[in-house]
Coordinates of C-alpha atoms in Angstrom, one line a residue:
X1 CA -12.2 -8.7 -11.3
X2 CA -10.3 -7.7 -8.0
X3 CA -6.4 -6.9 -8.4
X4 CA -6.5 -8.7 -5.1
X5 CA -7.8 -11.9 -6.6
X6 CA -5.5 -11.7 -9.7
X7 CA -1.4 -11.9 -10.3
X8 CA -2.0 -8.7 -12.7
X9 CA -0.2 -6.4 -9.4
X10 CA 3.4 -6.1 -7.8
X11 CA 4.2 -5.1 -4.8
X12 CA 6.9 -2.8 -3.0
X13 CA 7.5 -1.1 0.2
X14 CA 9.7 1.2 1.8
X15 CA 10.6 -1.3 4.8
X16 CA 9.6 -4.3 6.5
X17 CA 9.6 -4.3 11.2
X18 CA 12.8 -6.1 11.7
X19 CA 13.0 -7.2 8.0
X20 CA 10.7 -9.9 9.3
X21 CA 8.7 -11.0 6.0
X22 CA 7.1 -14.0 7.1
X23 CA 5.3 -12.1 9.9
X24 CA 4.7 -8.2 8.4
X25 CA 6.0 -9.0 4.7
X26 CA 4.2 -6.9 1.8
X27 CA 2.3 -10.0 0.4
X28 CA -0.4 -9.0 3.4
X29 CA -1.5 -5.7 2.1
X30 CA -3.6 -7.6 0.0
X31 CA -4.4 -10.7 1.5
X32 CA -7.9 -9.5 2.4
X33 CA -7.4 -11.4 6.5
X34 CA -8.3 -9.1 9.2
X35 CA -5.5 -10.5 11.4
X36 CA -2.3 -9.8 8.9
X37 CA -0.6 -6.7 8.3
X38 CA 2.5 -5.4 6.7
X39 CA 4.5 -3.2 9.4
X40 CA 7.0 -0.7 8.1
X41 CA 9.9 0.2 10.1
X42 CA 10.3 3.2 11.9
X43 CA 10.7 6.3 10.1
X44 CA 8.7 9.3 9.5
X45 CA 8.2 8.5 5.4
X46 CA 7.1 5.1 4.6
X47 CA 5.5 4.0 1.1
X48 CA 3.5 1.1 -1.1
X49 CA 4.1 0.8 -5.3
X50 CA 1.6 -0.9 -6.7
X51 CA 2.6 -2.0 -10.1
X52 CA -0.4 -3.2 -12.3
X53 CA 0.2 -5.3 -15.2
X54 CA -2.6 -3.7 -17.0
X55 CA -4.7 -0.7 -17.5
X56 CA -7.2 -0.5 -14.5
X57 CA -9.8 1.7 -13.1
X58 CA -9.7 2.3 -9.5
X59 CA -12.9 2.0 -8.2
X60 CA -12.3 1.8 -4.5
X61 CA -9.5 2.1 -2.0
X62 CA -9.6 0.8 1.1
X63 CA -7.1 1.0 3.6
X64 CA -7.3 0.3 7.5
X65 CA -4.6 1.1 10.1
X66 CA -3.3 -0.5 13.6
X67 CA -4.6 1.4 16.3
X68 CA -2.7 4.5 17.2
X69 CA -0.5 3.9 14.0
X70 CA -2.9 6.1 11.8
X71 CA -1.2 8.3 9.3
X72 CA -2.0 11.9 9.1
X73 CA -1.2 12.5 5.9
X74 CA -1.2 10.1 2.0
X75 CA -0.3 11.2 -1.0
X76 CA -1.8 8.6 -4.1
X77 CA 0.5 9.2 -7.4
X78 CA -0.9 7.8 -10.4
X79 CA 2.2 7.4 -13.1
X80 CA 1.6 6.0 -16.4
X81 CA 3.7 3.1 -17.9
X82 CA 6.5 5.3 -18.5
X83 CA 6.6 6.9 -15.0
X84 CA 5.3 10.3 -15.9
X85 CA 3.3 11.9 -13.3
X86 CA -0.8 11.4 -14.3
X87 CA -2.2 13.0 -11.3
X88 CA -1.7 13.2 -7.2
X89 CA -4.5 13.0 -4.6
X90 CA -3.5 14.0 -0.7
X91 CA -5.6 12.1 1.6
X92 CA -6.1 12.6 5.3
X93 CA -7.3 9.8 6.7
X94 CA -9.6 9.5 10.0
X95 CA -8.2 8.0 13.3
X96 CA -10.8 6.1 14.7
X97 CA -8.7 3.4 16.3

């Protein structure tokens, strides 16, 4: 079963454009439509908590960004229930608009 499909994940974020939730709010990172987004604010850290309910296995991780809005660098942290530091995977994702 996708986390995507379930109510087994929470979601936070760093900031919201204009604190306008109805249009960039965090309820469309996973909402699986081409056409919706969530838009941070400016600012040169910006972040996602996924908070899973459960134990889960990542399988995949897809993300996609705006064009010209690619970041250069992610950092994935994996904490377990108690917020101890699992593991850390940089990512540096391709820019192809």
């Amino acid at each position: 079963m996708s986390l995507i499909d379930s109510q087994e994940i929470r979601i936070k974020v760093s900031s919201v454009l204009n604190r306008d939730v109805k249009q960039f709010g965090k309820q469309f990172i996973i909402d699986g439509k081409d056409d919706t987004c969530w838009n941070s604010d400016q600012g040169s850290v910006q972040w996602i908590e996924c908070e899973l309910k459960q134990d889960a296995r990542l399988r995949s991780l897809s993300i996609e960004f705006q064009g010209g809005f690619a970041a250069k660098q992610m950092t994935l942290y994996f904490l377990d229930s108690g917020n101890q530091l699992l593991t850390q995977t940089n990512l540096y994702p391709n820019d192809s608009n």
